[in-house]
């Protein structure tokens, strides 16, 4: 899904320039969009792209989800910078645990808000074949604090048609893949469907490739997102290598028009064309793909704070993920970091910050490990000890009067840590079971291009070689 949808947004504008859209454009109702939305303050533009995993209509024979209920397969928030030459796509794993706000069902009634729910459940609210894009948009706005300007839904049939229209995409697999890897419920391994090494895929085989979750890599949705991001780079390079002309782009534009359902703001040929042309100058080399800062929470994915908030703050200020403006050469409007919010990729420096570390678990040596991590980043560790209670589930950073800024800096080293004001002077870290389960590795030294946990796993230029990216599976 990620391949078709992003390619549509980046290069189909030229195709639509040649194509007279005479067919209907599929739109979803705006009645379900929340009235409680973030303000429209970003200098850039935010586009939510949702891959629909459904077996209805032309998707029936393409291996979508079971049943007729529309489900989301892949989703990302695309931020187009104000210069209309740079962009960043933030993938949101389908298994992410988020708060889903009230959403409208087909009958008109609204659901109660859901806490700690799976992200892709938002698209299924109402259990209709076409899904609920408005609910997913509400959820993303609630999660990010960013106003979504447009929402685009892309289906399996469109993806299959696109990859065929461009003559296939070059990929590389680290090992053989069998039928059981595509369908883990099979009792036997089945036949080999992909052989190890480089190959070209299109149509159904391309769809199978981007949807592989088991058999290669770590079997997670995070691993699949990495593979999809690499596939996208190869796909867009394939289109551009064939030339942006009517012969190559007309099939692409046709596939895109048939594959998409859009918000009412894009619901006419003129609006869709204007939108696409506004994005045609975005160069692939100026486009980054990242994954929302994350960590595993059992079989699910938890969003890591404060890194995620810092990422959203950067996009709201129209800053790139390295804290610069979009061009990287000047610091104009929106380039100043939001007060109290460090750049999500700024190195953590603890110079001048004193911290005491306490082990809030029964894991031996955990306070010492956390202390070494802090010292590596320049913090002064005043001591380590065992906490009064050893049943701490989540790491907590406490601070006394005037210590909040130092506590926020400290918490950036402990993904998911909670910051809490205390009556005691100074800063204390009480490491919890979350740190024991997912300890932050101690680096040799902080580096200027360090990025937060989770983001680093997906951050790469879209122009990278997909075979080298896929060597990990």
XYZ file of C-alpha atoms in Angstrom:
473
model
C 0.000 0.000 0.000
C 2.710 2.476 0.885
C 4.282 2.165 -2.559
C 1.234 3.044 -4.632
C -0.103 5.772 -2.424
C 3.135 7.690 -2.011
C 4.022 7.326 -5.675
C 0.608 8.724 -6.565
C 1.272 11.749 -4.388
C 4.791 12.386 -5.689
C 4.628 11.834 -9.430
C 1.059 11.280 -10.559
C 0.497 15.034 -10.762
C 2.285 15.026 -14.085
C 0.157 12.089 -15.189
C -3.069 13.818 -14.298
C -1.839 16.781 -16.301
C -2.084 14.568 -19.390
C -5.187 12.683 -18.336
C -8.710 14.066 -18.575
C -10.480 12.622 -15.562
C -13.949 11.788 -16.819
C -14.875 9.029 -14.342
C -16.191 9.533 -10.853
C -13.794 10.287 -8.023
C -14.534 8.250 -4.919
C -14.923 10.332 -1.761
C -15.824 9.517 1.821
C -18.268 11.527 3.905
C -16.985 14.401 6.011
C -19.800 13.862 8.529
C -17.527 11.663 10.642
C -14.673 14.163 10.949
C -14.461 15.441 14.504
C -15.452 19.000 15.313
C -12.666 19.125 17.912
C -9.644 19.400 15.630
C -6.135 20.819 16.051
C -5.707 24.379 14.733
C -4.346 24.826 11.225
C -1.027 26.418 12.263
C 1.578 24.450 10.297
C 3.307 26.214 7.420
C 3.421 22.902 5.569
C 0.727 20.443 4.573
C -0.210 17.125 6.209
C -1.646 14.254 4.184
C -2.841 11.010 5.778
C -2.416 7.983 3.509
C -4.209 4.748 4.425
C -3.773 1.371 2.753
C -7.085 -0.518 2.754
C -6.930 -4.245 3.551
C -10.305 -5.489 2.311
C -11.633 -8.279 0.102
C -14.575 -6.343 -1.281
C -14.920 -5.541 -4.996
C -11.853 -6.027 -7.185
C -9.755 -6.829 -4.106
C -11.565 -10.116 -3.459
C -8.967 -12.300 -5.164
C -5.888 -10.368 -4.050
C -5.394 -11.660 -0.529
C -6.941 -8.941 1.604
C -8.172 -9.377 5.137
C -10.775 -11.990 5.995
C -14.450 -11.046 5.669
C -16.020 -7.983 4.114
C -15.066 -5.445 6.796
C -12.619 -2.807 5.584
C -9.364 -2.756 7.563
C -6.276 -0.568 7.340
C -3.074 -2.333 6.355
C -0.495 0.464 6.318
C -0.824 4.119 7.235
C 1.529 7.070 7.231
C 1.312 10.808 7.736
C 3.043 12.696 4.953
C 4.269 16.172 5.881
C 4.985 18.324 2.815
C 7.164 21.277 3.794
C 6.210 24.819 2.904
C 8.843 24.944 0.147
C 6.975 22.107 -1.676
C 10.342 20.484 -2.399
C 10.857 18.391 0.743
C 8.690 15.860 2.552
C 8.787 13.311 5.362
C 6.487 10.296 5.710
C 5.912 9.013 9.258
C 4.686 5.406 9.321
C 2.260 4.442 12.086
C 2.362 0.673 12.734
C -1.040 -0.989 12.560
C -0.437 -2.610 15.983
C 0.299 0.698 17.736
C -1.568 1.258 20.999
C -3.314 4.632 20.819
C -6.390 6.469 22.069
C -9.212 6.410 19.531
C -11.545 9.399 20.012
C -15.296 9.320 19.443
C -16.096 8.244 15.875
C -19.280 8.286 13.814
C -20.829 4.978 12.759
C -22.794 4.571 9.489
C -26.123 4.962 11.314
C -25.117 8.374 12.642
C -24.426 7.446 16.258
C -21.006 8.183 17.766
C -18.863 5.690 19.647
C -17.349 6.239 23.075
C -13.618 7.078 23.082
C -11.349 4.019 23.401
C -8.144 4.049 25.461
C -5.069 1.960 24.662
C -6.665 0.523 21.521
C -5.004 -0.884 18.391
C -4.512 1.824 15.777
C -5.944 -0.071 12.807
C -9.159 -0.636 14.774
C -10.130 2.970 13.987
C -10.580 2.175 10.302
C -12.949 -0.692 11.141
C -15.364 1.325 13.303
C -18.825 0.661 11.891
C -17.698 -2.590 10.209
C -18.343 -1.509 6.622
C -16.569 -2.758 3.497
C -15.236 0.708 2.668
C -13.846 1.269 6.168
C -13.943 4.472 8.205
C -11.263 6.910 6.972
C -12.751 9.759 9.007
C -12.225 7.799 12.244
C -8.603 7.096 11.336
C -8.131 10.794 10.562
C -9.646 11.727 13.941
C -7.277 9.265 15.635
C -4.185 10.630 13.882
C -5.102 14.223 14.714
C -5.665 13.224 18.338
C -2.340 11.345 18.440
C -0.191 13.982 16.758
C -1.851 17.319 17.496
C -1.409 18.067 13.778
C -4.289 19.042 11.527
C -4.705 16.633 8.610
C -5.314 18.636 5.441
C -6.233 15.675 3.237
C -6.824 11.941 3.592
C -6.283 9.397 0.825
C -7.224 5.689 0.948
C -5.595 3.247 -1.493
C -6.703 -0.352 -2.080
C -5.009 -3.612 -3.097
C -6.366 -3.618 -6.648
C -4.800 -0.234 -7.342
C -1.435 -1.339 -5.979
C -1.457 -4.435 -8.172
C -2.403 -2.425 -11.268
C 0.277 0.171 -10.635
C 3.178 -2.224 -10.271
C 2.091 -3.927 -13.496
C 1.773 -0.562 -15.267
C 5.419 0.294 -14.523
C 6.675 -3.094 -15.706
C 7.534 -4.475 -12.264
C 9.827 -3.445 -9.424
C 13.272 -4.820 -8.588
C 13.557 -6.321 -5.089
C 15.951 -8.580 -3.227
C 15.103 -11.286 -0.673
C 17.612 -12.599 1.884
C 16.127 -16.113 1.815
C 13.443 -18.279 0.218
C 9.814 -17.513 1.114
C 7.095 -20.184 1.194
C 3.296 -20.206 1.168
C 3.204 -20.631 4.940
C 5.137 -17.372 5.315
C 2.281 -15.568 3.544
C -0.357 -17.484 5.490
C 0.933 -18.674 8.895
C -2.309 -20.644 9.445
C -1.292 -23.180 6.812
C -0.456 -26.558 8.406
C 2.521 -27.137 6.080
C 5.247 -25.003 4.559
C 3.757 -25.306 1.064
C 5.415 -24.315 -2.177
C 8.156 -21.749 -2.571
C 6.701 -18.443 -3.755
C 9.876 -16.312 -3.724
C 13.415 -17.493 -4.137
C 16.412 -15.932 -2.447
C 18.133 -13.070 -4.271
C 17.234 -10.191 -6.623
C 14.117 -10.417 -8.794
C 11.388 -8.298 -10.395
C 7.844 -8.427 -9.031
C 4.561 -6.960 -10.255
C 0.826 -7.408 -9.794
C -0.115 -10.099 -7.278
C 3.525 -11.008 -6.618
C 4.371 -7.402 -5.746
C 1.417 -7.321 -3.366
C 2.522 -10.599 -1.751
C 6.032 -9.229 -1.370
C 5.104 -6.029 0.501
C 2.666 -7.931 2.730
C 5.120 -10.643 3.873
C 5.287 -10.509 7.654
C 6.608 -13.951 8.577
C 9.543 -15.982 7.294
C 11.970 -13.089 6.865
C 13.251 -10.532 9.336
C 11.779 -10.528 12.838
C 8.232 -11.338 11.718
C 6.911 -8.009 12.979
C 4.892 -5.224 11.408
C 7.888 -2.940 12.051
C 10.050 -5.162 9.833
C 7.413 -5.102 7.123
C 7.279 -1.293 7.259
C 11.041 -1.154 6.626
C 10.623 -3.436 3.632
C 7.753 -1.342 2.267
C 9.786 1.844 2.630
C 12.636 0.287 0.662
C 10.200 -1.041 -1.957
C 8.864 2.470 -2.435
C 12.321 3.808 -3.236
C 12.744 1.154 -5.900
C 9.245 1.781 -7.280
C 9.652 5.527 -7.691
C 13.110 5.108 -9.245
C 11.556 2.654 -11.706
C 8.940 5.197 -12.799
C 11.440 8.032 -13.137
C 13.889 5.877 -15.070
C 11.169 5.333 -17.688
C 10.638 9.085 -18.022
C 7.795 11.310 -16.877
C 5.879 11.392 -20.151
C 2.329 10.542 -21.301
C 3.274 6.993 -22.300
C 4.510 6.050 -18.841
C 2.278 8.253 -16.711
C -1.132 7.668 -18.286
C -1.330 4.060 -17.006
C -0.139 5.284 -13.629
C -2.760 8.021 -13.488
C -5.499 5.580 -14.503
C -4.444 3.119 -11.814
C -4.305 5.905 -9.238
C -7.760 7.291 -10.070
C -9.338 3.837 -9.772
C -7.478 2.948 -6.582
C -8.178 5.972 -4.408
C -10.904 7.185 -2.106
C -10.310 10.758 -0.980
C -11.735 13.341 1.397
C -14.320 15.792 -0.015
C -11.621 18.461 -0.318
C -10.150 16.436 -3.196
C -13.500 15.323 -4.593
C -13.304 16.850 -8.080
C -10.928 16.518 -11.010
C -9.818 20.146 -10.654
C -9.138 19.819 -6.916
C -7.292 16.539 -7.365
C -5.201 17.920 -10.197
C -4.324 21.089 -8.277
C -3.345 19.024 -5.249
C -1.160 16.650 -7.258
C 0.565 19.438 -9.171
C 1.367 21.241 -5.910
C 3.512 18.229 -4.992
C 5.210 17.516 -8.302
C 8.446 19.336 -7.363
C 9.166 17.091 -4.372
C 12.377 15.262 -5.218
C 12.835 11.703 -4.036
C 16.218 12.589 -2.558
C 14.554 15.222 -0.404
C 12.031 12.758 0.993
C 12.591 10.850 4.223
C 10.741 7.843 5.609
C 10.601 7.323 9.358
C 8.566 5.273 11.796
C 6.914 6.855 14.807
C 9.162 6.422 17.887
C 8.141 3.054 19.302
C 8.915 0.117 21.548
C 7.304 -3.273 21.938
C 4.642 -3.694 24.606
C 4.076 -7.426 24.565
C 2.886 -8.281 21.053
C 1.823 -4.675 20.434
C 3.678 -1.438 19.757
C 3.772 1.414 22.270
C 4.412 5.001 21.187
C 7.512 6.358 22.957
C 7.354 9.736 24.644
C 8.699 12.402 24.755
C 10.354 11.508 21.421
C 7.039 11.257 19.554
C 5.843 14.631 20.888
C 9.144 16.181 19.808
C 8.685 14.750 16.312
C 5.174 16.201 15.999
C 6.421 19.548 17.323
C 9.123 19.596 14.636
C 6.586 18.970 11.877
C 4.193 21.541 13.302
C 7.048 24.094 13.121
C 7.863 22.884 9.573
C 11.299 21.653 10.677
C 12.959 18.591 9.234
C 13.676 15.662 11.554
C 17.220 16.939 12.111
C 15.807 20.180 13.561
C 16.612 22.388 10.549
C 14.338 24.179 8.147
C 13.367 22.280 5.006
C 16.289 23.522 2.890
C 18.868 22.906 5.614
C 20.598 26.202 4.774
C 18.578 28.849 6.592
C 16.480 29.098 9.701
C 13.486 31.110 8.603
C 9.852 30.916 9.647
C 9.145 27.912 11.833
C 12.789 26.988 12.297
C 13.001 27.807 16.002
C 12.295 24.762 18.173
C 9.059 24.863 20.127
C 9.641 26.008 23.720
C 10.484 23.048 25.945
C 10.499 20.637 23.010
C 13.948 19.520 21.792
C 14.436 18.391 18.243
C 13.639 14.659 18.085
C 17.060 14.058 16.559
C 19.178 16.411 18.687
C 21.924 14.612 20.653
C 21.268 14.254 24.385
C 23.815 16.195 26.434
C 23.718 15.937 30.216
C 26.468 18.458 30.884
C 25.730 20.233 34.157
C 22.903 17.856 35.152
C 23.232 15.791 38.353
C 21.170 12.619 38.572
C 20.677 9.901 41.190
C 19.632 6.467 39.887
C 17.464 3.914 41.658
C 16.589 0.353 40.645
C 12.829 -0.068 40.894
C 12.941 -3.739 39.860
C 14.444 -7.030 41.040
C 16.796 -7.139 38.027
C 20.368 -7.085 39.328
C 22.625 -4.320 38.012
C 19.908 -2.297 36.271
C 20.731 0.950 38.106
C 24.403 0.551 37.251
C 23.602 0.085 33.569
C 21.377 3.167 33.550
C 24.098 5.128 35.349
C 26.646 4.167 32.692
C 24.244 5.293 29.973
C 23.853 8.657 31.699
C 27.602 9.136 32.186
C 28.190 8.385 28.500
C 25.965 11.345 27.667
C 27.744 13.716 30.063
C 25.446 13.498 33.086
C 26.944 13.494 36.593
C 25.625 10.466 38.472
C 25.556 11.275 42.187
C 24.852 7.708 43.250
C 22.990 4.445 42.583
C 20.776 2.480 44.971
C 17.789 0.173 45.226
C 14.425 1.938 45.289
C 12.077 1.575 48.248
C 9.713 -0.469 46.067
C 10.860 -2.963 43.435
C 7.631 -3.347 41.461
C 8.117 -0.318 39.214
C 6.570 -1.077 35.805
C 7.491 2.177 34.055
C 10.613 4.299 34.446
C 9.976 7.588 36.247
C 12.132 10.728 36.288
C 11.347 12.989 39.249
C 12.533 16.550 39.750
C 12.511 19.225 42.416
C 12.086 23.011 42.127
C 13.639 24.391 38.937
C 14.545 20.935 37.644
C 11.969 20.277 34.938
C 14.209 21.086 31.962
C 16.927 18.775 33.270
C 14.351 16.036 33.919
C 13.036 16.307 30.352
C 16.576 15.964 29.004
C 17.170 12.946 31.248
C 13.914 11.262 30.210
C 14.954 11.327 26.547
C 17.395 8.498 27.301
C 14.626 6.289 28.673
C 11.936 5.724 26.041
C 8.463 5.946 27.550
C 9.663 7.378 30.883
C 7.182 9.443 32.871
C 8.248 12.844 34.244
C 6.940 13.746 37.697
C 7.440 16.736 39.980
C 8.667 15.867 43.454
C 9.139 17.650 46.761
C 12.727 16.389 46.895
C 15.579 18.475 45.517
C 17.458 17.303 42.438
C 16.692 14.766 39.708
C 16.131 11.066 40.326
C 15.655 8.241 37.838
C 13.748 5.189 39.088
C 14.246 2.609 36.351
C 11.330 0.242 35.830
C 10.551 -3.054 34.187
C 10.184 -1.305 30.797
C 13.891 -0.439 30.895
C 14.776 -3.967 31.962
C 12.826 -5.392 29.001
C 14.128 -2.865 26.454
C 17.362 -1.354 27.791
C 18.758 1.571 25.856
C 22.150 0.527 24.430
C 25.118 2.510 25.686
C 26.699 4.248 22.659
C 30.388 4.906 22.292
C 29.550 8.614 22.209
C 26.525 10.727 21.321
C 26.526 11.680 17.645
C 25.108 14.798 15.980
C 22.846 12.769 13.708
C 21.407 10.520 16.414
C 17.656 9.924 16.130
C 15.225 8.633 18.741
C 14.529 4.948 19.294
C 12.110 3.650 16.696
C 12.687 6.509 14.258
C 16.205 5.278 13.543
C 14.854 1.896 12.504
C 12.969 3.407 9.586
C 14.787 6.655 8.791
C 16.483 6.517 5.435
C 16.576 8.374 2.176
C 14.033 7.022 -0.295
C 16.818 6.913 -2.897
C 18.714 4.168 -1.034
C 19.390 0.857 -2.779
C 16.544 -1.516 -1.808
C 18.738 -4.606 -2.034
C 21.095 -3.278 0.612
C 18.123 -2.236 2.737
C 16.565 -5.653 2.363
C 19.643 -7.603 3.334
C 18.162 -7.699 6.837
C 14.908 -9.196 5.590
